[in-house]
Amino acid sequence: MENIADQYKHIKGWGVDADPTNEPTHPMKKYTGDDHNRINWQRPALQQYTVEILKSNERPTLSAVNGTSVPPSGLSGVLRRYAFKFSESSYGHWLPLLLADRINVVEGIIDDIKEGHFPNIPAERGIAADWKYNRKALIQKTVAMAAVSFILFTALRSKRK
Amino acid sequence: MLAMNYRGPRRVRVSEKPMPEILHPKDCVVRVTRSCICGSDIHLYNGLVPDTRVGSTFGHEFIGVVEEIGPDVHKLKVGDNVIVPFNIACGECAFCKQELYGNCHESNSQATAVGGIFGYSHTAGGYDGGQAEYARVPYADVGPTVIPEWMDHDDAVLLTDVVPTGYQAAEMGGIKTGDTVVIFGAGPVGIMAAKCAWLFGAGRVIIIDKLDYRLEFAKEYAQCEAYNYEDMGDPVLFLKKTTDWFGADVCIDAVGADATGSALQTITGKKLMLQAGAATALHWAINSVKKGGIVSIVGVYGPTDNLVPIGNVLNKGLTVRANQASVKRLLPRLIEHVKEGRLNPKGLITHRVPLEEVADAYHIFTSKLDNCLKPVLIPSTAKK
């Protein structure tokens, strides 16, 4: 503390009201002063990567470990890479990521079909649980959807004629 | 191995995935024995969290048996039954050294605002989660904690997130003896926060939700008052009246992005995604707390912006405290609470579902079917 005080002795009154008990982050944070060393801690060994990991531009290097699930690919991957040119404070970061997520859904369906697996979307949406616990609503929803589809279909057909 | 596989908003299935491997000397691989679906998984499931990639495996609440350890793992051994905290923490960065294990800087390259979390999008590090038969667990000597012999594994799995998050919600409230604490959200975390508020000496605990079955459960489980906001018109006005027009001492947002109760918030936050989820509960919390009061946030929101009355935070002189729970910091105390019978985590579990039926489990939980409060997924490899 004395060394720090020496650094600021040209500022009249520096630190006279400092109160170490004024620590609103306690007890969630056990303040050690390590914050003032910034990011210069002894780093853990770094994970070796065989897949592409995107990095926030708000940090200088990759973190020591990362998940390797689903690396960026396809059109959604292009958008994700673009998003990482912007900081986390920018819509330029998040909006392309959200768009990429939606495009990725279509890519997923195409990949499924390419692999010979036609996705069972009702099952993926938990229709079995609806049938078991929410049957009345499921039937109502199905009937309503069928009725709307029929009306649309009929309207379109009569227009063509 | 079998693992949950995200295919897009409200679409998941179980499929074969490669077995996880040791990718870092401090990794271990865990055979999952129980894995929960968390309320915050619903935000992912609904497609509200950016960079949630198709093919990801969710699941940040899991326990299991250590199957393999990396060369630099010294505190665990193969065969140990472990609680795996949801946050991935190195134990060496400035944040971990100060016990902010939910804010580790060496576990997520893809965002600086959040540390690594298992199965919680690439924004939280791109890790596959524990809704699978096996999972890779980085920094195995830091987070994972051996389950005490006496502990029921149904209790243990809830110590990975629900109990620490509920406890920290109450802790961040800085509850003083006799305080009135209001919790928005009667999900598992909100109910646990209500239960834990008593441990800090609250004088009155009130929980607000719209689902009667959850409110009835909360009333019984957490010995608190429980009210349905749909019956009260304006919940802020109701809370002012019931606190002698003063406001609650502490308000806790245990809902996050998927809140209901405000058409404006729902349309802009969930339908149009013009904000990072619907901030209805936080809005109510800020407006219901007393001047100079404390708002504690554990509800999860996306990383962009939300509509909240920040002017009232200033004018009322509020203290807002929020964080992902620091599971490792809290575990010793919470294990003691479970041992002493002060907390009964497994009482929250309502559904036990085979991993193969994950799509149904998500739908039951998200749509609140069959009075679901907390589903646990059990992989077929759990008993080996």
mmCIF file of N, CA, C and O in Angstrom, chain B residues 34 36 152-158 188 217 221 344-353 371-377:
data_model
loop_
_atom_site.group_PDB
_atom_site.id
_atom_site.type_symbol
_atom_site.label_atom_id
_atom_site.label_comp_id
_atom_site.label_asym_id
_atom_site.label_seq_id
_atom_site.Cartn_x
_atom_site.Cartn_y
_atom_site.Cartn_z
ATOM 1 N N ARG B 34 -26.662 -39.864 -13.940
ATOM 2 C CA ARG B 34 -27.899 -39.080 -13.897
ATOM 3 C C ARG B 34 -27.619 -37.716 -14.510
ATOM 4 O O ARG B 34 -26.548 -37.147 -14.308
ATOM 5 N N CYS B 36 -29.866 -33.978 -15.392
ATOM 6 C CA CYS B 36 -31.164 -33.286 -15.341
ATOM 7 C C CYS B 36 -31.361 -32.397 -16.563
ATOM 8 O O CYS B 36 -30.398 -32.004 -17.222
ATOM 9 N N ASP B 152 -27.387 -39.663 -1.166
ATOM 10 C CA ASP B 152 -28.238 -40.213 -2.223
ATOM 11 C C ASP B 152 -27.858 -39.537 -3.544
ATOM 12 O O ASP B 152 -27.715 -38.310 -3.593
ATOM 13 N N HIS B 153 -27.711 -40.311 -4.600
ATOM 14 C CA HIS B 153 -27.278 -39.724 -5.869
ATOM 15 C C HIS B 153 -28.342 -38.803 -6.481
ATOM 16 O O HIS B 153 -28.008 -37.946 -7.296
ATOM 17 N N ASP B 154 -29.579 -38.970 -6.087
ATOM 18 C CA ASP B 154 -30.603 -38.015 -6.538
ATOM 19 C C ASP B 154 -30.389 -36.644 -5.886
ATOM 20 O O ASP B 154 -30.700 -35.606 -6.474
ATOM 21 N N ASP B 155 -29.879 -36.639 -4.663
ATOM 22 C CA ASP B 155 -29.491 -35.361 -4.047
ATOM 23 C C ASP B 155 -28.260 -34.803 -4.750
ATOM 24 O O ASP B 155 -28.174 -33.608 -5.034
ATOM 25 N N ALA B 156 -27.317 -35.685 -5.030
ATOM 26 C CA ALA B 156 -26.039 -35.248 -5.606
ATOM 27 C C ALA B 156 -26.232 -34.536 -6.940
ATOM 28 O O ALA B 156 -25.610 -33.510 -7.207
ATOM 29 N N VAL B 157 -27.112 -35.078 -7.784
ATOM 30 C CA VAL B 157 -27.242 -34.492 -9.118
ATOM 31 C C VAL B 157 -27.818 -33.062 -9.039
ATOM 32 O O VAL B 157 -27.510 -32.215 -9.888
ATOM 33 N N LEU B 158 -28.571 -32.794 -8.005
ATOM 34 C CA LEU B 158 -29.120 -31.441 -7.884
ATOM 35 C C LEU B 158 -28.126 -30.470 -7.248
ATOM 36 O O LEU B 158 -28.360 -29.259 -7.227
ATOM 37 N N PRO B 188 -37.580 -25.127 -10.145
ATOM 38 C CA PRO B 188 -36.710 -25.722 -9.136
ATOM 39 C C PRO B 188 -35.760 -24.723 -8.475
ATOM 40 O O PRO B 188 -35.576 -24.744 -7.257
ATOM 41 N N PHE B 217 -46.776 -26.830 -4.700
ATOM 42 C CA PHE B 217 -45.558 -27.563 -4.321
ATOM 43 C C PHE B 217 -44.642 -26.658 -3.493
ATOM 44 O O PHE B 217 -44.124 -27.057 -2.450
ATOM 45 N N TYR B 221 -43.107 -27.365 0.092
ATOM 46 C CA TYR B 221 -41.678 -27.733 0.122
ATOM 47 C C TYR B 221 -40.838 -26.656 0.811
ATOM 48 O O TYR B 221 -39.912 -26.959 1.553
ATOM 49 N N ASN B 344 -33.410 -30.712 1.154
ATOM 50 C CA ASN B 344 -33.786 -32.025 0.638
ATOM 51 C C ASN B 344 -33.909 -31.924 -0.888
ATOM 52 O O ASN B 344 -35.013 -31.881 -1.433
ATOM 53 N N PRO B 345 -32.781 -31.843 -1.579
ATOM 54 C CA PRO B 345 -32.842 -31.572 -3.031
ATOM 55 C C PRO B 345 -33.688 -32.570 -3.805
ATOM 56 O O PRO B 345 -34.472 -32.187 -4.675
ATOM 57 N N LYS B 346 -33.565 -33.852 -3.507
ATOM 58 C CA LYS B 346 -34.246 -34.850 -4.343
ATOM 59 C C LYS B 346 -35.771 -34.729 -4.290
ATOM 60 O O LYS B 346 -36.455 -35.248 -5.170
ATOM 61 N N GLY B 347 -36.265 -34.008 -3.299
ATOM 62 C CA GLY B 347 -37.702 -33.777 -3.221
ATOM 63 C C GLY B 347 -38.246 -32.993 -4.411
ATOM 64 O O GLY B 347 -39.450 -32.949 -4.640
ATOM 65 N N LEU B 348 -37.345 -32.369 -5.178
ATOM 66 C CA LEU B 348 -37.777 -31.597 -6.348
ATOM 67 C C LEU B 348 -38.018 -32.473 -7.577
ATOM 68 O O LEU B 348 -38.673 -32.054 -8.525
ATOM 69 N N ILE B 349 -37.461 -33.680 -7.557
ATOM 70 C CA ILE B 349 -37.525 -34.519 -8.766
ATOM 71 C C ILE B 349 -38.930 -35.087 -8.937
ATOM 72 O O ILE B 349 -39.477 -35.702 -8.023
ATOM 73 N N THR B 350 -39.494 -34.848 -10.107
ATOM 74 C CA THR B 350 -40.837 -35.375 -10.373
ATOM 75 C C THR B 350 -40.840 -36.451 -11.461
ATOM 76 O O THR B 350 -41.764 -37.253 -11.522
ATOM 77 N N HIS B 351 -39.860 -36.429 -12.351
ATOM 78 C CA HIS B 351 -39.881 -37.353 -13.491
ATOM 79 C C HIS B 351 -38.507 -38.005 -13.671
ATOM 80 O O HIS B 351 -37.495 -37.306 -13.638
ATOM 81 N N ARG B 352 -38.518 -39.295 -13.888
ATOM 82 C CA ARG B 352 -37.292 -40.029 -14.206
ATOM 83 C C ARG B 352 -37.510 -40.657 -15.575
ATOM 84 O O ARG B 352 -38.427 -41.453 -15.755
ATOM 85 N N VAL B 353 -36.690 -40.273 -16.532
ATOM 86 C CA VAL B 353 -36.931 -40.630 -17.933
ATOM 87 C C VAL B 353 -35.683 -41.268 -18.517
ATOM 88 O O VAL B 353 -34.575 -40.754 -18.309
ATOM 89 N N ASN B 371 -47.678 -32.070 -14.508
ATOM 90 C CA ASN B 371 -47.167 -31.404 -13.300
ATOM 91 C C ASN B 371 -45.654 -31.547 -13.140
ATOM 92 O O ASN B 371 -45.140 -31.769 -12.040
ATOM 93 N N CYS B 372 -44.960 -31.432 -14.240
ATOM 94 C CA CYS B 372 -43.513 -31.648 -14.217
ATOM 95 C C CYS B 372 -42.802 -30.485 -13.532
ATOM 96 O O CYS B 372 -43.050 -29.318 -13.816
ATOM 97 N N LEU B 373 -41.892 -30.822 -12.637
ATOM 98 C CA LEU B 373 -41.062 -29.810 -11.982
ATOM 99 C C LEU B 373 -39.587 -30.034 -12.319
ATOM 100 O O LEU B 373 -38.884 -29.105 -12.715
ATOM 101 N N LYS B 374 -39.132 -31.273 -12.172
ATOM 102 C CA LYS B 374 -37.717 -31.535 -12.448
ATOM 103 C C LYS B 374 -37.543 -32.936 -13.032
ATOM 104 O O LYS B 374 -37.719 -33.931 -12.334
ATOM 105 N N PRO B 375 -37.190 -33.017 -14.308
ATOM 106 C CA PRO B 375 -36.950 -34.334 -14.901
ATOM 107 C C PRO B 375 -35.472 -34.741 -14.833
ATOM 108 O O PRO B 375 -34.585 -33.908 -15.014
ATOM 109 N N VAL B 376 -35.260 -35.995 -14.559
ATOM 110 C CA VAL B 376 -33.901 -36.546 -14.553
ATOM 111 C C VAL B 376 -33.813 -37.596 -15.650
ATOM 112 O O VAL B 376 -34.685 -38.460 -15.766
ATOM 113 N N LEU B 377 -32.760 -37.496 -16.449
ATOM 114 C CA LEU B 377 -32.532 -38.474 -17.514
ATOM 115 C C LEU B 377 -31.580 -39.542 -17.009
ATOM 116 O O LEU B 377 -30.558 -39.233 -16.388
#
